[in-house]
XYZ file of N, CA, C and O in Angstrom:
860
model
N 38.012 107.696 87.026
C 37.489 106.795 88.059
C 36.218 107.377 88.652
O 36.176 108.539 89.033
N 35.199 106.596 88.706
C 33.962 107.028 89.340
C 34.105 106.904 90.845
O 34.491 105.870 91.362
N 33.804 107.987 91.555
C 33.965 107.968 93.006
C 33.013 106.974 93.652
O 31.849 106.892 93.292
N 33.514 106.215 94.622
C 32.678 105.258 95.350
C 32.066 105.909 96.581
O 31.288 105.302 97.282
N 32.464 107.152 96.869
C 31.987 107.844 98.061
C 31.547 109.254 97.691
O 31.934 109.792 96.667
N 30.721 109.848 98.521
C 30.192 111.175 98.246
C 31.282 112.229 98.333
O 32.270 112.052 99.036
N 31.104 113.372 97.626
C 32.071 114.463 97.721
C 32.289 114.917 99.157
O 33.400 115.242 99.552
N 31.205 114.925 99.949
C 31.326 115.360 101.344
C 32.235 114.420 102.121
O 33.059 114.840 102.930
N 32.092 113.120 101.835
C 32.936 112.134 102.529
C 34.394 112.343 102.142
O 35.282 112.370 102.993
N 34.647 112.487 100.837
C 36.025 112.654 100.391
C 36.621 113.946 100.917
O 37.795 114.004 101.265
N 35.789 114.989 101.009
C 36.290 116.255 101.538
C 36.744 116.083 102.978
O 37.702 116.693 103.420
N 36.056 115.196 103.710
C 36.413 114.984 105.116
C 37.785 114.348 105.263
O 38.392 114.398 106.328
N 38.277 113.761 104.175
C 39.618 113.177 104.233
C 40.700 114.247 104.173
O 41.877 113.952 104.380
N 40.292 115.472 103.874
C 41.259 116.566 103.847
C 42.341 116.325 102.818
O 42.095 115.888 101.709
N 43.587 116.619 103.217
C 44.715 116.478 102.300
C 44.963 115.058 101.870
O 45.622 114.810 100.860
N 44.435 114.092 102.616
C 44.712 112.697 102.293
C 44.157 112.299 100.939
O 44.708 111.423 100.275
N 43.061 112.932 100.525
C 42.477 112.571 99.243
C 43.452 112.863 98.113
O 43.373 112.280 97.038
N 44.405 113.763 98.350
C 45.404 114.069 97.340
C 46.308 112.873 97.077
O 47.003 112.806 96.072
N 46.318 111.905 97.977
C 47.163 110.727 97.809
C 46.570 109.722 96.835
O 47.265 108.826 96.379
N 45.289 109.867 96.521
C 44.627 108.866 95.685
C 45.343 108.645 94.355
O 45.553 107.504 93.959
N 45.765 109.706 93.624
C 46.417 109.454 92.337
C 47.669 108.593 92.449
O 48.075 107.982 91.473
N 48.285 108.563 93.618
C 49.476 107.749 93.785
C 49.187 106.285 93.513
O 50.084 105.518 93.174
N 47.917 105.898 93.654
C 47.558 104.500 93.499
C 46.828 104.234 92.185
O 46.272 103.167 91.999
N 46.853 105.190 91.279
C 46.123 105.014 90.030
C 46.600 103.775 89.284
O 45.844 103.127 88.580
N 47.871 103.451 89.443
C 48.413 102.257 88.814
C 48.976 101.329 89.875
O 50.076 100.799 89.748
N 48.198 101.129 90.935
C 48.690 100.361 92.071
C 48.987 98.914 91.717
O 49.740 98.253 92.406
N 48.389 98.420 90.609
C 48.686 97.046 90.246
C 50.045 96.919 89.585
O 50.505 95.824 89.312
N 50.695 98.053 89.289
C 52.089 98.044 88.867
C 52.925 98.107 90.136
O 52.945 99.114 90.824
N 53.616 97.045 90.474
C 54.255 96.948 91.776
C 55.621 97.608 91.872
O 56.335 97.426 92.846
N 56.002 98.397 90.841
C 57.252 99.139 90.927
C 58.455 98.221 90.852
O 58.494 97.285 90.057
N 59.450 98.519 91.678
C 60.690 97.747 91.676
C 60.378 96.282 91.982
O 59.713 95.972 92.964
N 60.836 95.365 91.131
C 60.558 93.937 91.361
C 61.076 93.471 92.716
O 62.064 94.004 93.235
N 60.416 92.486 93.288
C 60.840 91.938 94.566
C 62.178 91.216 94.416
O 62.414 90.536 93.416
N 63.038 91.379 95.401
C 64.265 90.597 95.433
C 63.895 89.164 95.826
O 62.761 88.888 96.232
N 64.852 88.254 95.717
C 64.572 86.862 96.095
C 64.184 86.774 97.565
O 63.263 86.043 97.936
N 64.876 87.553 98.413
C 64.561 87.559 99.847
C 63.156 88.090 100.077
O 62.383 87.532 100.862
N 62.778 89.172 99.364
C 61.449 89.757 99.520
C 60.362 88.804 99.030
O 59.292 88.703 99.631
N 60.626 88.109 97.940
C 59.650 87.170 97.411
C 59.405 86.035 98.397
O 58.266 85.656 98.671
N 60.481 85.481 98.946
C 60.351 84.413 99.938
C 59.616 84.926 101.172
O 58.776 84.227 101.754
N 59.928 86.153 101.590
C 59.282 86.739 102.769
C 57.776 86.875 102.543
O 56.978 86.671 103.464
N 57.378 87.206 101.308
C 55.947 87.353 101.005
C 55.227 86.018 101.141
O 54.010 85.970 101.281
N 55.991 84.920 101.112
C 55.428 83.585 101.266
C 55.570 83.075 102.701
O 55.255 81.925 103.000
N 56.084 83.954 103.593
C 56.215 83.586 104.999
C 57.489 82.849 105.333
O 57.586 82.202 106.384
N 58.500 82.974 104.451
C 59.782 82.303 104.672
C 60.889 83.355 104.665
O 61.137 84.001 103.630
N 61.547 83.548 105.804
C 62.627 84.530 105.876
C 63.477 84.292 107.115
O 63.070 83.602 108.052
N 64.668 84.876 107.094
C 65.564 84.838 108.246
C 65.258 86.045 109.124
O 65.058 87.154 108.615
N 65.236 85.840 110.426
C 64.936 86.952 111.341
C 65.873 88.132 111.134
O 65.475 89.288 111.260
N 67.121 87.846 110.790
C 68.110 88.913 110.623
C 67.796 89.820 109.438
O 68.324 90.949 109.341
N 66.938 89.364 108.537
C 66.604 90.168 107.359
C 65.452 91.141 107.608
O 65.160 91.981 106.759
N 64.790 91.039 108.757
C 63.675 91.945 109.066
C 64.209 93.314 109.455
O 65.144 93.419 110.257
N 63.643 94.364 108.878
C 64.090 95.735 109.129
C 62.934 96.609 109.610
O 61.767 96.331 109.337
N 63.304 97.691 110.296
C 62.310 98.680 110.715
C 61.711 99.352 109.482
O 62.351 99.450 108.424
N 60.482 99.828 109.646
C 59.803 100.533 108.559
C 59.076 101.760 109.098
O 58.520 101.716 110.199
N 59.039 102.847 108.317
C 58.298 104.041 108.731
C 56.827 103.902 108.403
O 56.444 103.143 107.490
N 55.980 104.638 109.126
C 54.542 104.605 108.849
C 54.247 105.076 107.422
O 53.240 104.683 106.830
N 55.136 105.879 106.849
C 54.929 106.378 105.487
C 54.878 105.245 104.457
O 54.385 105.456 103.338
N 55.353 104.047 104.803
C 55.228 102.912 103.883
C 53.761 102.583 103.606
O 53.446 101.914 102.620
N 52.874 103.045 104.496
C 51.443 102.779 104.336
C 50.665 104.043 103.982
O 49.435 104.060 104.060
N 51.358 105.109 103.600
C 50.675 106.356 103.237
C 49.679 106.115 102.107
O 49.926 105.322 101.187
N 48.561 106.821 102.174
C 47.575 106.743 101.105
C 46.166 106.620 101.644
O 45.919 106.774 102.840
N 45.237 106.361 100.740
C 43.835 106.179 101.095
C 43.460 104.742 100.748
O 43.664 104.289 99.619
N 42.915 104.043 101.721
C 42.672 102.607 101.597
C 41.218 102.269 101.917
O 40.600 102.945 102.728
N 40.703 101.213 101.285
C 39.344 100.786 101.583
C 39.323 99.320 102.007
O 40.137 98.502 101.565
N 38.366 99.004 102.861
C 38.213 97.650 103.386
C 37.694 96.698 102.306
O 36.889 97.077 101.458
N 38.144 95.445 102.376
C 37.633 94.416 101.474
C 36.339 93.781 101.995
O 35.721 92.973 101.307
N 35.942 94.139 103.206
C 34.825 93.452 103.848
C 33.544 93.501 103.013
O 32.876 92.487 102.812
N 33.194 94.678 102.496
C 31.947 94.790 101.719
C 32.042 94.016 100.418
O 31.051 93.429 99.957
N 33.227 93.978 99.800
C 33.399 93.209 98.561
C 33.164 91.722 98.811
O 32.569 91.020 97.999
N 33.642 91.252 99.954
C 33.442 89.846 100.303
C 31.963 89.551 100.532
O 31.419 88.577 100.006
N 31.320 90.411 101.306
C 29.932 90.166 101.705
C 28.960 90.231 100.533
O 27.942 89.537 100.526
N 29.270 91.058 99.526
C 28.324 91.154 98.397
C 28.675 90.223 97.235
O 28.051 90.292 96.173
N 29.678 89.357 97.439
C 29.982 88.341 96.431
C 31.020 88.712 95.400
O 31.362 87.896 94.532
N 31.555 89.930 95.458
C 32.535 90.358 94.454
C 33.814 89.515 94.479
O 34.508 89.403 93.457
N 34.134 88.934 95.613
C 35.378 88.170 95.727
C 35.166 86.670 95.506
O 36.079 85.867 95.729
N 33.984 86.283 95.034
C 33.712 84.864 94.799
C 34.736 84.198 93.870
O 35.129 83.045 94.110
N 35.207 84.882 92.802
C 36.220 84.249 91.950
C 37.489 83.887 92.725
O 38.132 82.873 92.432
N 37.833 84.699 93.706
C 39.009 84.433 94.530
C 38.771 83.207 95.413
O 39.628 82.321 95.535
N 37.583 83.142 96.003
C 37.246 82.002 96.854
C 37.228 80.707 96.045
O 37.673 79.654 96.518
N 36.717 80.799 94.823
C 36.638 79.609 93.964
C 38.032 79.116 93.593
O 38.283 77.901 93.564
N 38.929 80.055 93.305
C 40.309 79.657 92.991
C 40.980 79.005 94.197
O 41.675 77.993 94.068
N 40.760 79.583 95.373
C 41.346 79.014 96.585
C 40.813 77.603 96.848
O 41.551 76.711 97.266
N 39.521 77.403 96.586
C 38.922 76.089 96.823
C 39.516 75.026 95.902
O 39.655 73.861 96.286
N 39.893 75.430 94.688
C 40.491 74.485 93.741
C 41.885 74.058 94.186
O 42.311 72.929 93.936
N 42.578 74.973 94.842
C 43.970 74.712 95.221
C 44.136 74.320 96.684
O 45.129 73.695 97.061
N 43.168 74.692 97.517
C 43.315 74.512 98.954
C 42.568 73.323 99.515
O 42.142 72.428 98.779
N 42.390 73.360 100.829
C 41.769 72.229 101.524
C 40.399 72.561 102.086
O 39.886 71.867 102.956
N 39.787 73.656 101.596
C 38.462 74.043 102.068
C 37.533 74.213 100.875
O 37.974 74.423 99.744
N 36.242 74.121 101.134
C 35.250 74.412 100.099
C 35.107 75.927 99.970
O 35.605 76.693 100.812
N 34.397 76.346 98.924
C 34.144 77.781 98.739
C 33.467 78.362 99.979
O 33.849 79.424 100.480
N 32.466 77.680 100.494
C 31.726 78.195 101.645
C 32.586 78.218 102.909
O 32.436 79.104 103.753
N 33.486 77.250 103.033
C 34.396 77.254 104.189
C 35.368 78.427 104.097
O 35.667 79.078 105.101
N 35.860 78.699 102.891
C 36.731 79.861 102.711
C 35.951 81.155 102.970
O 36.467 82.098 103.563
N 34.695 81.182 102.522
C 33.879 82.383 102.740
C 33.747 82.664 104.244
O 33.911 83.804 104.687
N 33.459 81.623 105.011
C 33.319 81.788 106.462
C 34.640 82.235 107.093
O 34.654 83.091 107.989
N 35.739 81.665 106.610
C 37.077 82.023 107.113
C 37.353 83.509 106.899
O 37.789 84.217 107.815
N 37.066 83.986 105.687
C 37.336 85.395 105.385
C 36.296 86.332 106.001
O 36.616 87.493 106.297
N 35.085 85.852 106.206
C 34.105 86.700 106.885
C 34.571 87.029 108.298
O 34.351 88.129 108.795
N 35.208 86.068 108.943
C 35.785 86.327 110.264
C 37.036 87.182 110.143
O 37.229 88.138 110.894
N 37.869 86.869 109.162
C 39.126 87.589 109.002
C 38.940 89.044 108.625
O 39.570 89.941 109.197
N 38.065 89.313 107.657
C 37.890 90.668 107.137
C 36.947 91.532 107.976
O 36.854 92.734 107.746
N 36.235 90.943 108.921
C 35.190 91.671 109.650
C 35.701 92.969 110.265
O 36.684 92.975 111.008
N 35.042 94.074 109.946
C 35.381 95.377 110.511
C 34.264 96.359 110.175
O 33.548 96.177 109.186
N 34.102 97.382 111.007
C 33.141 98.436 110.694
C 33.831 99.636 110.050
O 33.183 100.631 109.729
N 35.133 99.546 109.852
C 35.898 100.649 109.252
C 35.819 100.538 107.730
O 36.171 99.512 107.152
N 35.327 101.595 107.090
C 35.173 101.608 105.640
C 36.465 101.993 104.936
O 36.845 101.395 103.935
N 37.103 103.027 105.458
C 38.306 103.553 104.823
C 39.330 103.968 105.873
O 38.972 104.316 107.006
N 40.586 103.957 105.464
C 41.683 104.432 106.297
C 42.537 105.367 105.449
O 42.861 105.054 104.300
N 42.873 106.519 106.008
C 43.774 107.449 105.343
C 45.022 107.626 106.186
O 44.933 107.752 107.414
N 46.186 107.617 105.556
C 47.450 107.728 106.292
C 48.345 108.753 105.611
O 48.597 108.673 104.401
N 48.819 109.714 106.389
C 49.728 110.728 105.867
C 50.385 111.463 107.027
O 49.744 111.756 108.035
N 51.684 111.718 106.899
C 52.448 112.475 107.898
C 52.279 111.900 109.307
O 52.097 112.624 110.280
N 52.325 110.564 109.387
C 52.231 109.827 110.657
C 50.864 109.929 111.327
O 50.714 109.541 112.494
N 49.873 110.441 110.612
C 48.499 110.493 111.124
C 47.680 109.425 110.409
O 47.762 109.270 109.186
N 46.911 108.669 111.190
C 46.000 107.677 110.622
C 44.571 108.121 110.899
O 44.223 108.437 112.037
N 43.747 108.181 109.842
C 42.327 108.494 109.961
C 41.534 107.207 109.737
O 41.775 106.470 108.781
N 40.566 106.978 110.616
C 39.682 105.817 110.507
C 38.273 106.313 110.210
O 37.726 107.109 110.985
N 37.676 105.838 109.128
C 36.350 106.290 108.727
C 35.337 105.168 108.883
O 35.483 104.097 108.291
N 34.319 105.422 109.707
C 33.220 104.483 109.937
C 31.944 105.213 109.545
O 31.471 106.087 110.285
N 31.401 104.887 108.375
C 30.261 105.653 107.887
C 30.664 107.115 107.730
O 31.663 107.429 107.105
N 29.899 108.006 108.351
C 30.211 109.435 108.272
C 31.102 109.891 109.429
O 31.521 111.043 109.478
N 31.391 108.985 110.357
C 32.226 109.336 111.515
C 33.695 109.116 111.191
O 34.065 108.222 110.430
N 34.542 109.958 111.793
C 35.971 109.832 111.572
C 36.717 110.058 112.876
O 36.383 110.940 113.657
N 37.727 109.249 113.138
C 38.630 109.477 114.261
C 40.048 109.439 113.706
O 40.320 108.788 112.686
N 40.959 110.152 114.362
C 42.329 110.187 113.867
C 43.302 110.373 115.015
O 42.922 110.799 116.112
N 44.547 110.041 114.756
C 45.590 110.221 115.759
C 46.942 110.216 115.073
O 47.112 109.616 114.002
N 47.905 110.872 115.709
C 49.294 110.792 115.244
C 49.947 109.621 115.962
O 49.846 109.485 117.185
N 50.609 108.758 115.191
C 51.180 107.532 115.740
C 52.699 107.545 115.689
O 53.284 108.117 114.764
N 53.306 106.912 116.679
C 54.753 106.729 116.685
C 55.069 105.244 116.582
O 54.286 104.390 117.002
N 56.228 104.961 116.048
C 56.659 103.592 115.806
C 57.096 102.922 117.097
O 57.812 103.507 117.903
N 56.666 101.671 117.290
C 57.012 100.918 118.497
C 57.796 99.645 118.181
O 57.856 98.729 118.991
N 58.369 99.577 116.979
C 59.168 98.415 116.618
C 58.359 97.353 115.898
O 57.211 97.569 115.513
N 58.963 96.178 115.713
C 58.274 95.082 115.032
C 58.358 93.809 115.863
O 59.198 93.667 116.744
N 57.453 92.892 115.566
C 57.448 91.586 116.216
C 57.378 90.504 115.134
O 56.582 90.604 114.205
N 58.210 89.492 115.276
C 58.204 88.358 114.358
C 57.354 87.247 114.967
O 57.558 86.871 116.120
N 56.393 86.771 114.206
C 55.489 85.732 114.695
C 55.753 84.414 113.975
O 55.981 84.389 112.760
N 55.755 83.329 114.732
C 55.911 81.985 114.181
C 54.555 81.291 114.200
O 53.961 81.107 115.268
N 54.062 80.934 113.019
C 52.738 80.351 112.912
C 52.786 78.824 112.992
O 53.811 78.198 112.729
N 51.648 78.244 113.317
C 51.544 76.784 113.439
C 51.884 76.090 112.121
O 52.339 74.949 112.108
N 51.686 76.781 111.011
C 51.954 76.214 109.684
C 53.442 76.054 109.409
O 53.836 75.407 108.440
N 54.266 76.687 110.267
C 55.699 76.680 110.018
C 56.177 77.945 109.320
O 57.379 78.215 109.232
N 55.233 78.731 108.820
C 55.566 80.008 108.180
C 55.730 81.082 109.256
O 55.387 80.877 110.425
N 56.234 82.250 108.835
C 56.437 83.354 109.774
C 55.807 84.634 109.223
O 55.515 84.741 108.032
N 55.596 85.572 110.106
C 55.068 86.863 109.713
C 55.683 87.955 110.559
O 56.277 87.687 111.607
N 55.552 89.195 110.102
C 56.059 90.350 110.846
C 54.936 91.350 111.021
O 54.192 91.637 110.073
N 54.789 91.845 112.216
C 53.845 92.937 112.458
C 54.634 94.178 112.868
O 55.534 94.104 113.719
N 54.248 95.295 112.271
C 54.863 96.583 112.585
C 53.927 97.344 113.511
O 52.748 97.540 113.198
N 54.446 97.754 114.666
C 53.637 98.282 115.763
C 53.712 99.808 115.845
O 54.800 100.388 115.738
N 52.558 100.432 116.060
C 52.474 101.887 116.213
C 51.525 102.222 117.359
O 50.607 101.465 117.659
N 51.771 103.384 117.994
C 50.972 103.775 119.157
C 50.492 105.207 119.028
O 51.254 106.116 118.692
N 49.199 105.407 119.309
C 48.577 106.731 119.289
C 49.148 107.583 120.415
O 49.279 107.122 121.553
N 49.479 108.833 120.081
C 50.112 109.714 121.061
C 49.173 110.785 121.627
O 49.614 111.683 122.344
N 47.883 110.688 121.315
C 46.930 111.703 121.766
C 45.904 111.047 122.693
O 45.053 110.275 122.243
N 45.986 111.361 123.957
C 45.151 110.689 124.957
C 43.662 110.924 124.746
O 42.829 110.098 125.153
N 43.290 112.032 124.127
C 41.873 112.350 123.926
C 41.315 111.762 122.624
O 40.117 111.843 122.365
N 42.178 111.157 121.812
C 41.739 110.629 120.529
C 40.844 109.408 120.715
O 41.029 108.597 121.626
N 39.853 109.281 119.839
C 38.977 108.111 119.845
C 39.483 107.023 118.899
O 38.866 105.968 118.767
N 40.618 107.296 118.249
C 41.223 106.295 117.374
C 41.853 105.194 118.223
O 42.153 105.405 119.409
N 42.064 104.007 117.669
C 42.694 102.927 118.436
C 44.054 103.359 118.993
O 44.837 103.996 118.288
N 44.317 103.012 120.242
C 45.600 103.386 120.856
C 46.742 102.585 120.240
O 47.839 103.108 120.021
N 46.461 101.327 119.950
C 47.509 100.451 119.410
C 47.102 99.948 118.026
O 45.965 99.535 117.808
N 48.069 99.996 117.100
C 47.827 99.566 115.724
C 49.008 98.723 115.262
O 50.164 99.042 115.565
N 48.710 97.644 114.549
C 49.750 96.800 113.973
C 49.439 96.545 112.504
O 48.291 96.270 112.150
N 50.469 96.647 111.664
C 50.331 96.372 110.238
C 51.066 95.091 109.883
O 52.173 94.841 110.366
N 50.463 94.312 109.002
C 51.107 93.129 108.436
C 50.803 93.117 106.949
O 49.636 93.178 106.557
N 51.851 93.080 106.116
C 51.606 93.116 104.663
C 52.560 92.225 103.876
O 52.788 92.443 102.688
N 53.131 91.221 104.559
C 54.010 90.251 103.893
C 55.299 90.894 103.403
O 55.972 90.338 102.531
N 55.640 92.036 103.965
C 56.872 92.748 103.631
C 57.698 92.864 104.912
O 57.143 93.095 105.985
N 59.033 92.700 104.806
C 59.868 92.673 106.012
C 60.916 93.784 106.049
O 61.802 93.777 106.891
N 60.806 94.750 105.151
C 61.742 95.876 105.148
C 61.112 97.047 104.429
O 59.996 96.943 103.890
N 61.777 98.203 104.420
C 61.208 99.412 103.813
C 60.774 99.182 102.362
O 61.568 98.821 101.510
N 59.504 99.360 102.110
C 58.913 99.247 100.773
C 57.465 99.700 100.880
O 56.789 99.402 101.847
N 56.984 100.428 99.880
C 55.605 100.882 99.886
C 54.647 99.686 99.867
O 54.801 98.770 99.073
N 53.675 99.727 100.749
C 52.713 98.639 100.853
C 51.741 98.647 99.684
O 51.365 99.708 99.181
N 51.338 97.449 99.232
C 50.335 97.316 98.172
C 48.957 96.962 98.734
O 47.938 97.197 98.118
N 48.941 96.326 99.884
C 47.729 96.074 100.649
C 48.192 95.712 102.050
O 49.379 95.462 102.262
N 47.286 95.709 103.016
C 47.724 95.346 104.366
C 46.588 94.764 105.185
O 45.410 94.961 104.899
N 46.996 94.004 106.201
C 46.098 93.547 107.261
C 46.402 94.439 108.458
O 47.570 94.758 108.727
N 45.380 94.828 109.184
C 45.586 95.743 110.314
C 44.925 95.174 111.566
O 43.857 94.548 111.499
N 45.598 95.356 112.687
C 45.115 94.902 113.990
C 45.026 96.141 114.865
O 45.981 96.924 114.946
N 43.890 96.339 115.548
C 43.659 97.581 116.288
C 43.023 97.281 117.634
O 42.182 96.392 117.748
N 43.429 98.031 118.657
C 42.821 97.852 119.965
C 43.323 98.865 120.962
O 44.222 99.660 120.663
N 42.751 98.839 122.165
C 43.111 99.802 123.206
C 43.744 99.157 124.429
O 44.115 99.851 125.373
N 43.878 97.825 124.420
C 44.397 97.130 125.597
C 45.926 97.174 125.649
O 46.517 97.748 126.564
N 46.581 96.575 124.669
C 48.054 96.534 124.636
C 48.506 95.950 123.306
O 47.730 95.279 122.613
N 49.766 96.190 122.959
C 50.323 95.562 121.767
C 50.362 94.050 121.950
O 50.112 93.289 121.009
N 50.667 93.611 123.166
C 50.761 92.170 123.429
C 49.429 91.471 123.159
O 49.390 90.374 122.588
N 48.331 92.107 123.559
C 47.014 91.521 123.323
C 46.742 91.393 121.829
O 46.198 90.381 121.367
N 47.133 92.411 121.066
C 46.910 92.367 119.618
C 47.744 91.272 118.955
O 47.309 90.660 117.974
N 48.935 91.038 119.490
C 49.799 90.012 118.897
C 49.178 88.629 119.010
O 49.515 87.719 118.246
N 48.259 88.459 119.945
C 47.584 87.175 120.113
C 46.389 87.000 119.173
O 45.824 85.911 119.084
N 46.014 88.083 118.492
C 44.871 88.021 117.573
C 45.304 87.364 116.255
O 46.174 87.869 115.554
N 44.699 86.237 115.953
C 45.058 85.504 114.742
C 43.861 85.287 113.810
O 44.040 84.848 112.677
N 42.654 85.583 114.279
C 41.464 85.256 113.501
C 40.844 86.437 112.771
O 40.178 86.258 111.752
N 41.042 87.640 113.277
C 40.441 88.839 112.682
C 41.544 89.774 112.210
O 42.311 90.288 113.014
N 41.636 89.951 110.898
C 42.692 90.776 110.306
C 42.103 91.598 109.159
O 42.277 91.268 107.984
N 41.349 92.661 109.521
C 40.767 93.532 108.498
C 41.800 93.873 107.430
O 42.948 94.206 107.744
N 41.382 93.775 106.181
C 42.305 93.880 105.053
C 41.917 95.051 104.159
O 40.737 95.219 103.819
N 42.905 95.848 103.783
C 42.664 97.081 103.041
C 43.514 97.139 101.773
O 44.691 96.793 101.788
N 42.870 97.595 100.706
C 43.525 97.788 99.408
C 43.409 99.266 99.017
O 42.561 99.993 99.545
N 44.236 99.738 98.082
C 44.157 101.142 97.676
C 42.761 101.527 97.219
O 42.130 100.798 96.448
N 42.311 102.672 97.679
C 40.981 103.177 97.349
C 40.781 103.298 95.841
O 39.683 103.102 95.328
N 41.849 103.607 95.112
C 41.713 103.895 93.683
C 41.456 102.653 92.842
O 41.041 102.758 91.694
N 41.710 101.473 93.385
C 41.501 100.259 92.599
C 40.005 99.978 92.404
O 39.213 100.143 93.320
N 39.653 99.541 91.210
C 38.281 99.130 90.956
C 38.070 97.726 91.531
O 39.028 97.027 91.880
N 36.813 97.314 91.570
C 36.500 95.957 92.028
C 37.259 94.928 91.197
O 37.851 93.983 91.735
N 37.251 95.104 89.872
C 37.916 94.133 88.993
C 39.427 94.107 89.215
O 40.050 93.049 89.139
N 40.011 95.265 89.471
C 41.453 95.324 89.724
C 41.799 94.619 91.031
O 42.829 93.943 91.132
N 40.950 94.779 92.029
C 41.184 94.108 93.318
C 41.136 92.587 93.139
O 42.019 91.861 93.616
N 40.131 92.120 92.421
C 40.022 90.675 92.168
C 41.249 90.182 91.397
O 41.808 89.133 91.706
N 41.672 90.948 90.385
C 42.857 90.568 89.610
C 44.092 90.482 90.499
O 44.893 89.560 90.382
N 44.250 91.475 91.384
C 45.374 91.465 92.319
C 45.374 90.183 93.160
O 46.402 89.534 93.344
N 44.211 89.844 93.671
C 44.122 88.701 94.581
C 44.302 87.371 93.841
O 44.789 86.394 94.417
N 43.932 87.328 92.572
C 44.064 86.100 91.806
C 45.484 85.861 91.327
O 45.902 84.706 91.183
N 46.221 86.932 91.105
C 47.518 86.792 90.423
C 48.732 87.234 91.226
O 49.855 87.141 90.732
N 48.537 87.702 92.444
C 49.701 88.179 93.221
C 49.665 87.564 94.616
O 48.627 87.209 95.118
């Protein structure tokens, strides 16, 4: 794999860069989804089936989809959505430009520590689990957000973080949407328009497009 970032940048990830090989075959999803898990990935599930999850479910090195969207790499995905959905390609592009918008290039997660990389700057914090919240959407579908809180008052990392990845119980994440802020978990739960999305760093552009087209 050709590195997408400089050696100095990767070195700044410390031990987290060692997690990259874990995703070398990230498009192999491991244990097949159960019927309940498959339905949950489509936003259909019983509240009683939602389980707590550890932050380690998101361990690894992840990169934002924002730049791929902005430079046109995800156009095949937008075109497929336009054929099946109720928006034009340009309407979907605008929708995802709002959804994916973030200045965070990469996120590294290991041993309950989350690192946020913005250009050459990095902030990090150790997070503890704050439970989950089940959300009911206007579409009739449902979602689950897993809540975590930074435990270091001097950290410049977001105090509150929420993960959503269409999974409702312990299972390694394949990609995720993340919500971040310093006000409160409740404020983040109201955010429905901006959901920065991250895929494994090791995936190539073509693999990311394939994932989005077929999964």
